[in-house]
């Protein structure tokens, strides 16, 4: 078994694709409309789906916003330098919601960014102690 993808429901598919590709540097791997079901799926990631876990962005036509609830936590991305990644993300229009620095009660360097729908994405150093 292997982890294939994580699905997120998004209100503005084009804005979400732009965030994940232009701000976080992922690739749009595939996109398909399902007119009979009134939804569109787009898959983004850092590599092909045969070898990598990816994110499935699901847009239900006519739905512009979702209540994220309190069960969702975050997606984590490993970056070489958390401080530099935040500078780059901010320069590309991304929203940093927790500035880079040591985690509370620990030493791992982390930061959080937020996508257009409010989903949190954690940035972690490869030299973490979590």
GROMACS .gro file of N, CA and C in nm:
model
  390
    1UNK      N    1   0.084  -0.118   0.000
    1UNK     CA    2   0.000   0.000   0.000
    1UNK      C    3   0.087   0.123   0.000
    2UNK      N    4   0.030   0.231  -0.054
    2UNK     CA    5   0.098   0.360  -0.048
    2UNK      C    6  -0.007   0.470  -0.048
    3UNK      N    7   0.028   0.584   0.005
    3UNK     CA    8  -0.060   0.699   0.008
    3UNK      C    9  -0.065   0.760  -0.132
    4UNK      N   10  -0.185   0.772  -0.192
    4UNK     CA   11  -0.200   0.825  -0.327
    4UNK      C   12  -0.219   0.976  -0.328
    5UNK      N   13  -0.323   1.023  -0.258
    5UNK     CA   14  -0.350   1.166  -0.259
    5UNK      C   15  -0.433   1.206  -0.138
    6UNK      N   16  -0.435   1.337  -0.114
    6UNK     CA   17  -0.523   1.399  -0.017
    6UNK      C   18  -0.618   1.488  -0.095
    7UNK      N   19  -0.747   1.480  -0.067
    7UNK     CA   20  -0.847   1.558  -0.140
    7UNK      C   21  -0.890   1.678  -0.056
    8UNK      N   22  -0.891   1.795  -0.121
    8UNK     CA   23  -0.941   1.918  -0.059
    8UNK      C   24  -1.052   1.974  -0.147
    9UNK      N   25  -1.164   2.013  -0.087
    9UNK     CA   26  -1.270   2.080  -0.161
    9UNK      C   27  -1.236   2.229  -0.167
   10UNK      N   28  -1.243   2.286  -0.285
   10UNK     CA   29  -1.204   2.426  -0.303
   10UNK      C   30  -1.317   2.506  -0.368
   11UNK      N   31  -1.326   2.634  -0.331
   11UNK     CA   32  -1.431   2.720  -0.383
   11UNK      C   33  -1.398   2.785  -0.516
   12UNK      N   34  -1.272   2.815  -0.540
   12UNK     CA   35  -1.228   2.878  -0.665
   12UNK      C   36  -1.112   2.794  -0.718
   13UNK      N   37  -1.141   2.705  -0.810
   13UNK     CA   38  -1.041   2.610  -0.858
   13UNK      C   39  -0.922   2.680  -0.922
   14UNK      N   40  -0.947   2.782  -1.003
   14UNK     CA   41  -0.836   2.851  -1.068
   14UNK      C   42  -0.743   2.917  -0.966
   15UNK      N   43  -0.801   2.980  -0.863
   15UNK     CA   44  -0.719   3.042  -0.758
   15UNK      C   45  -0.639   2.936  -0.683
   16UNK      N   46  -0.699   2.822  -0.657
   16UNK     CA   47  -0.629   2.714  -0.586
   16UNK      C   48  -0.517   2.656  -0.670
   17UNK      N   49  -0.543   2.632  -0.797
   17UNK     CA   50  -0.438   2.581  -0.886
   17UNK      C   51  -0.323   2.682  -0.893
   18UNK      N   52  -0.354   2.810  -0.904
   18UNK     CA   53  -0.251   2.913  -0.908
   18UNK      C   54  -0.169   2.912  -0.779
   19UNK      N   55  -0.233   2.898  -0.665
   19UNK     CA   56  -0.161   2.896  -0.538
   19UNK      C   57  -0.065   2.777  -0.533
   20UNK      N   58  -0.116   2.658  -0.559
   20UNK     CA   59  -0.033   2.539  -0.545
   20UNK      C   60   0.077   2.532  -0.651
   21UNK      N   61   0.053   2.587  -0.770
   21UNK     CA   62   0.156   2.582  -0.874
   21UNK      C   63   0.249   2.703  -0.869
   22UNK      N   64   0.193   2.823  -0.864
   22UNK     CA   65   0.275   2.944  -0.872
   22UNK      C   66   0.338   2.984  -0.739
   23UNK      N   67   0.268   2.961  -0.628
   23UNK     CA   68   0.319   3.001  -0.496
   23UNK      C   69   0.401   2.888  -0.433
   24UNK      N   70   0.350   2.764  -0.439
   24UNK     CA   71   0.420   2.652  -0.376
   24UNK      C   72   0.506   2.572  -0.473
   25UNK      N   73   0.498   2.601  -0.602
   25UNK     CA   74   0.586   2.537  -0.699
   25UNK      C   75   0.549   2.396  -0.741
   26UNK      N   76   0.425   2.354  -0.717
   26UNK     CA   77   0.381   2.223  -0.763
   26UNK      C   78   0.349   2.229  -0.912
   27UNK      N   79   0.324   2.114  -0.971
   27UNK     CA   80   0.283   2.105  -1.111
   27UNK      C   81   0.136   2.064  -1.116
   28UNK      N   82   0.063   2.119  -1.214
   28UNK     CA   83  -0.072   2.070  -1.241
   28UNK      C   84  -0.053   1.941  -1.320
   29UNK      N   85  -0.090   1.829  -1.262
   29UNK     CA   86  -0.068   1.698  -1.323
   29UNK      C   87  -0.181   1.658  -1.416
   30UNK      N   88  -0.303   1.690  -1.377
   30UNK     CA   89  -0.418   1.662  -1.464
   30UNK      C   90  -0.539   1.736  -1.409
   31UNK      N   91  -0.633   1.761  -1.499
   31UNK     CA   92  -0.757   1.831  -1.464
   31UNK      C   93  -0.866   1.775  -1.553
   32UNK      N   94  -0.983   1.750  -1.493
   32UNK     CA   95  -1.093   1.694  -1.572
   32UNK      C   96  -1.228   1.742  -1.517
   33UNK      N   97  -1.315   1.785  -1.607
   33UNK     CA   98  -1.451   1.823  -1.572
   33UNK      C   99  -1.541   1.700  -1.578
   34UNK      N  100  -1.638   1.694  -1.487
   34UNK     CA  101  -1.738   1.589  -1.484
   34UNK      C  102  -1.875   1.657  -1.491
   35UNK      N  103  -1.919   1.695  -1.613
   35UNK     CA  104  -2.043   1.772  -1.628
   35UNK      C  105  -2.166   1.704  -1.568
   36UNK      N  106  -2.176   1.574  -1.579
   36UNK     CA  107  -2.293   1.505  -1.525
   36UNK      C  108  -2.298   1.512  -1.373
   37UNK      N  109  -2.181   1.515  -1.309
   37UNK     CA  110  -2.175   1.526  -1.164
   37UNK      C  111  -2.158   1.668  -1.115
   38UNK      N  112  -2.137   1.762  -1.209
   38UNK     CA  113  -2.119   1.904  -1.178
   38UNK      C  114  -2.001   1.929  -1.084
   39UNK      N  115  -1.886   1.868  -1.120
   39UNK     CA  116  -1.765   1.894  -1.044
   39UNK      C  117  -1.643   1.880  -1.135
   40UNK      N  118  -1.532   1.936  -1.089
   40UNK     CA  119  -1.403   1.928  -1.159
   40UNK      C  120  -1.298   1.880  -1.061
   41UNK      N  121  -1.210   1.791  -1.107
   41UNK     CA  122  -1.097   1.745  -1.028
   41UNK      C  123  -0.968   1.795  -1.091
   42UNK      N  124  -0.878   1.842  -1.008
   42UNK     CA  125  -0.744   1.880  -1.054
   42UNK      C  126  -0.645   1.820  -0.955
   43UNK      N  127  -0.539   1.760  -1.008
   43UNK     CA  128  -0.437   1.698  -0.925
   43UNK      C  129  -0.308   1.777  -0.939
   44UNK      N  130  -0.248   1.813  -0.825
   44UNK     CA  131  -0.124   1.889  -0.822
   44UNK      C  132  -0.023   1.816  -0.734
   45UNK      N  133   0.104   1.835  -0.766
   45UNK     CA  134   0.208   1.772  -0.685
   45UNK      C  135   0.346   1.807  -0.733
   46UNK      N  136   0.445   1.750  -0.665
   46UNK     CA  137   0.585   1.775  -0.698
   46UNK      C  138   0.643   1.669  -0.790
   47UNK      N  139   0.564   1.575  -0.831
   47UNK     CA  140   0.610   1.470  -0.922
   47UNK      C  141   0.493   1.387  -0.966
   48UNK      N  142   0.517   1.294  -1.058
   48UNK     CA  143   0.409   1.214  -1.114
   48UNK      C  144   0.339   1.130  -1.007
   49UNK      N  145   0.214   1.098  -1.036
   49UNK     CA  146   0.132   1.024  -0.939
   49UNK      C  147   0.177   0.880  -0.921
   50UNK      N  148   0.253   0.825  -1.015
   50UNK     CA  149   0.300   0.688  -1.003
   50UNK      C  150   0.403   0.674  -0.891
   51UNK      N  151   0.474   0.782  -0.861
   51UNK     CA  152   0.583   0.777  -0.763
   51UNK      C  153   0.565   0.868  -0.643
   52UNK      N  154   0.468   0.958  -0.648
   52UNK     CA  155   0.453   1.059  -0.544
   52UNK      C  156   0.310   1.071  -0.495
   53UNK      N  157   0.295   1.111  -0.370
   53UNK     CA  158   0.163   1.147  -0.319
   53UNK      C  159   0.132   1.287  -0.370
   54UNK      N  160   0.005   1.312  -0.402
   54UNK     CA  161  -0.035   1.440  -0.460
   54UNK      C  162  -0.158   1.494  -0.387
   55UNK      N  163  -0.202   1.611  -0.427
   55UNK     CA  164  -0.323   1.672  -0.372
   55UNK      C  165  -0.429   1.677  -0.481
   56UNK      N  166  -0.546   1.629  -0.448
   56UNK     CA  167  -0.662   1.637  -0.538
   56UNK      C  168  -0.745   1.757  -0.496
   57UNK      N  169  -0.760   1.853  -0.585
   57UNK     CA  170  -0.845   1.970  -0.561
   57UNK      C  171  -0.980   1.942  -0.626
   58UNK      N  172  -1.084   1.940  -0.547
   58UNK     CA  173  -1.219   1.911  -0.596
   58UNK      C  174  -1.303   2.037  -0.590
   59UNK      N  175  -1.355   2.075  -0.706
   59UNK     CA  176  -1.443   2.192  -0.713
   59UNK      C  177  -1.582   2.146  -0.752
   60UNK      N  178  -1.676   2.159  -0.659
   60UNK     CA  179  -1.817   2.129  -0.685
   60UNK      C  180  -1.879   2.257  -0.741
   61UNK      N  181  -1.926   2.249  -0.864
   61UNK     CA  182  -1.978   2.366  -0.933
   61UNK      C  183  -2.088   2.432  -0.851
   62UNK      N  184  -2.080   2.563  -0.839
   62UNK     CA  185  -2.181   2.639  -0.765
   62UNK      C  186  -2.149   2.657  -0.618
   63UNK      N  187  -2.044   2.593  -0.568
   63UNK     CA  188  -2.005   2.609  -0.428
   63UNK      C  189  -1.880   2.697  -0.423
   64UNK      N  190  -1.893   2.809  -0.353
   64UNK     CA  191  -1.782   2.905  -0.349
   64UNK      C  192  -1.701   2.900  -0.220
   65UNK      N  193  -1.756   2.840  -0.113
   65UNK     CA  194  -1.688   2.840   0.015
   65UNK      C  195  -1.731   2.719   0.096
   66UNK      N  196  -1.637   2.666   0.173
   66UNK     CA  197  -1.663   2.553   0.261
   66UNK      C  198  -1.631   2.589   0.405
   67UNK      N  199  -1.702   2.529   0.499
   67UNK     CA  200  -1.669   2.539   0.640
   67UNK      C  201  -1.563   2.432   0.665
   68UNK      N  202  -1.442   2.474   0.702
   68UNK     CA  203  -1.333   2.379   0.719
   68UNK      C  204  -1.350   2.289   0.841
   69UNK      N  205  -1.432   2.329   0.936
   69UNK     CA  206  -1.453   2.246   1.054
   69UNK      C  207  -1.332   2.246   1.145
   70UNK      N  208  -1.339   2.166   1.250
   70UNK     CA  209  -1.227   2.163   1.344
   70UNK      C  210  -1.152   2.030   1.341
   71UNK      N  211  -1.184   1.944   1.247
   71UNK     CA  212  -1.115   1.816   1.236
   71UNK      C  213  -0.991   1.820   1.148
   72UNK      N  214  -0.989   1.911   1.054
   72UNK     CA  215  -0.874   1.921   0.962
   72UNK      C  216  -0.757   1.987   1.034
   73UNK      N  217  -0.638   1.936   1.010
   73UNK     CA  218  -0.519   1.995   1.068
   73UNK      C  219  -0.441   2.071   0.963
   74UNK      N  220  -0.354   2.001   0.889
   74UNK     CA  221  -0.273   2.067   0.788
   74UNK      C  222  -0.206   1.963   0.699
   75UNK      N  223  -0.151   2.012   0.590
   75UNK     CA  224  -0.063   1.934   0.503
   75UNK      C  225   0.078   1.981   0.535
   76UNK      N  226   0.175   1.892   0.541
   76UNK     CA  227   0.313   1.930   0.570
   76UNK      C  228   0.400   1.912   0.446
   77UNK      N  229   0.484   2.013   0.421
   77UNK     CA  230   0.581   2.008   0.311
   77UNK      C  231   0.721   2.025   0.369
   78UNK      N  232   0.813   1.943   0.322
   78UNK     CA  233   0.952   1.960   0.361
   78UNK      C  234   1.018   2.058   0.266
   79UNK      N  235   1.084   2.157   0.322
   79UNK     CA  236   1.158   2.257   0.243
   79UNK      C  237   1.300   2.264   0.296
   80UNK      N  238   1.394   2.296   0.209
   80UNK     CA  239   1.534   2.300   0.249
   80UNK      C  240   1.560   2.406   0.356
   81UNK      N  241   1.500   2.525   0.340
   81UNK     CA  242   1.522   2.636   0.433
   81UNK      C  243   1.387   2.702   0.456
   82UNK      N  244   1.332   2.686   0.575
   82UNK     CA  245   1.198   2.739   0.608
   82UNK      C  246   1.194   2.891   0.594
   83UNK      N  247   1.296   2.959   0.640
   83UNK     CA  248   1.301   3.106   0.633
   83UNK      C  249   1.298   3.153   0.488
   84UNK      N  250   1.381   3.092   0.404
   84UNK     CA  251   1.388   3.129   0.262
   84UNK      C  252   1.258   3.094   0.191
   85UNK      N  253   1.202   2.978   0.223
   85UNK     CA  254   1.075   2.938   0.161
   85UNK      C  255   0.966   3.041   0.192
   86UNK      N  256   0.961   3.091   0.315
   86UNK     CA  257   0.861   3.191   0.351
   86UNK      C  258   0.885   3.322   0.275
   87UNK      N  259   1.010   3.361   0.260
   87UNK     CA  260   1.040   3.481   0.182
   87UNK      C  261   0.989   3.465   0.038
   88UNK      N  262   1.018   3.348  -0.020
   88UNK     CA  263   0.977   3.323  -0.158
   88UNK      C  264   0.825   3.317  -0.172
   89UNK      N  265   0.759   3.250  -0.078
   89UNK     CA  266   0.613   3.238  -0.082
   89UNK      C  267   0.549   3.376  -0.067
   90UNK      N  268   0.599   3.455   0.026
   90UNK     CA  269   0.546   3.591   0.046
   90UNK      C  270   0.566   3.674  -0.081
   91UNK      N  271   0.682   3.663  -0.144
   91UNK     CA  272   0.711   3.740  -0.267
   91UNK      C  273   0.618   3.699  -0.382
   92UNK      N  274   0.570   3.576  -0.380
   92UNK     CA  275   0.478   3.529  -0.485
   92UNK      C  276   0.331   3.548  -0.446
   93UNK      N  277   0.307   3.621  -0.337
   93UNK     CA  278   0.170   3.654  -0.298
   93UNK      C  279   0.107   3.559  -0.198
   94UNK      N  280   0.183   3.466  -0.144
   94UNK     CA  281   0.129   3.372  -0.046
   94UNK      C  282   0.113   3.436   0.090
   95UNK      N  283   0.024   3.379   0.170
   95UNK     CA  284  -0.007   3.431   0.303
   95UNK      C  285   0.061   3.345   0.410
   96UNK      N  286   0.154   3.402   0.482
   96UNK     CA  287   0.221   3.334   0.593
   96UNK      C  288   0.136   3.358   0.718
   97UNK      N  289   0.091   3.251   0.782
   97UNK     CA  290   0.007   3.266   0.901
   97UNK      C  291   0.082   3.240   1.030
   98UNK      N  292   0.198   3.176   1.020
   98UNK     CA  293   0.286   3.158   1.136
   98UNK      C  294   0.428   3.175   1.084
   99UNK      N  295   0.494   3.280   1.129
   99UNK     CA  296   0.628   3.311   1.081
   99UNK      C  297   0.723   3.196   1.117
  100UNK      N  298   0.830   3.180   1.040
  100UNK     CA  299   0.924   3.072   1.067
  100UNK      C  300   0.995   3.089   1.201
  101UNK      N  301   1.019   2.975   1.264
  101UNK     CA  302   1.089   2.974   1.391
  101UNK      C  303   1.071   2.838   1.457
  102UNK      N  304   1.130   2.821   1.575
  102UNK     CA  305   1.120   2.693   1.645
  102UNK      C  306   0.976   2.663   1.686
  103UNK      N  307   0.941   2.535   1.680
  103UNK     CA  308   0.808   2.495   1.725
  103UNK      C  309   0.796   2.512   1.876
  104UNK      N  310   0.674   2.535   1.922
  104UNK     CA  311   0.650   2.550   2.065
  104UNK      C  312   0.687   2.418   2.134
  105UNK      N  313   0.761   2.426   2.238
  105UNK     CA  314   0.803   2.309   2.317
  105UNK      C  315   0.894   2.216   2.239
  106UNK      N  316   0.965   2.267   2.139
  106UNK     CA  317   1.055   2.183   2.061
  106UNK      C  318   1.158   2.268   1.989
  107UNK      N  319   1.235   2.203   1.905
  107UNK     CA  320   1.342   2.276   1.836
  107UNK      C  321   1.327   2.275   1.684
  108UNK      N  322   1.234   2.198   1.629
  108UNK     CA  323   1.216   2.195   1.484
  108UNK      C  324   1.174   2.332   1.433
  109UNK      N  325   1.234   2.375   1.322
  109UNK     CA  326   1.198   2.503   1.260
  109UNK      C  327   1.080   2.477   1.168
  110UNK      N  328   0.977   2.559   1.183
  110UNK     CA  329   0.857   2.543   1.102
  110UNK      C  330   0.792   2.676   1.077
  111UNK      N  331   0.697   2.676   0.984
  111UNK     CA  332   0.614   2.793   0.954
  111UNK      C  333   0.484   2.739   0.896
  112UNK      N  334   0.383   2.825   0.889
  112UNK     CA  335   0.256   2.787   0.827
  112UNK      C  336   0.217   2.891   0.722
  113UNK      N  337   0.163   2.842   0.612
  113UNK     CA  338   0.103   2.925   0.509
  113UNK      C  339  -0.041   2.881   0.494
  114UNK      N  340  -0.120   2.964   0.426
  114UNK     CA  341  -0.262   2.935   0.409
  114UNK      C  342  -0.297   2.945   0.261
  115UNK      N  343  -0.373   2.847   0.212
  115UNK     CA  344  -0.415   2.852   0.072
  115UNK      C  345  -0.539   2.940   0.057
  116UNK      N  346  -0.590   2.962  -0.065
  116UNK     CA  347  -0.704   3.053  -0.084
  116UNK      C  348  -0.831   3.013  -0.009
  117UNK      N  349  -0.845   2.885   0.025
  117UNK     CA  350  -0.964   2.840   0.098
  117UNK      C  351  -0.944   2.836   0.249
  118UNK      N  352  -0.824   2.870   0.295
  118UNK     CA  353  -0.797   2.870   0.438
  118UNK      C  354  -0.731   2.743   0.489
  119UNK      N  355  -0.700   2.648   0.402
  119UNK     CA  356  -0.632   2.527   0.444
  119UNK      C  357  -0.489   2.563   0.485
  120UNK      N  358  -0.443   2.507   0.595
  120UNK     CA  359  -0.309   2.534   0.647
  120UNK      C  360  -0.209   2.436   0.585
  121UNK      N  361  -0.091   2.489   0.556
  121UNK     CA  362   0.019   2.409   0.503
  121UNK      C  363   0.141   2.440   0.589
  122UNK      N  364   0.195   2.336   0.650
  122UNK     CA  365   0.312   2.351   0.736
  122UNK      C  366   0.438   2.332   0.653
  123UNK      N  367   0.535   2.418   0.675
  123UNK     CA  368   0.666   2.406   0.612
  123UNK      C  369   0.764   2.359   0.718
  124UNK      N  370   0.835   2.250   0.690
  124UNK     CA  371   0.928   2.192   0.785
  124UNK      C  372   1.065   2.174   0.724
  125UNK      N  373   1.167   2.192   0.806
  125UNK     CA  374   1.305   2.170   0.766
  125UNK      C  375   1.333   2.020   0.763
  126UNK      N  376   1.421   1.974   0.674
  126UNK     CA  377   1.458   1.832   0.675
  126UNK      C  378   1.536   1.793   0.802
  127UNK      N  379   1.589   1.892   0.874
  127UNK     CA  380   1.665   1.867   0.996
  127UNK      C  381   1.577   1.882   1.119
  128UNK      N  382   1.457   1.833   1.112
  128UNK     CA  383   1.363   1.850   1.222
  128UNK      C  384   1.379   1.740   1.326
  129UNK      N  385   1.325   1.767   1.443
  129UNK     CA  386   1.332   1.672   1.554
  129UNK      C  387   1.192   1.642   1.605
  130UNK      N  388   1.098   1.620   1.513
  130UNK     CA  389   0.958   1.596   1.555
  130UNK      C  390   0.925   1.449   1.564
   0.00000   0.00000   0.00000
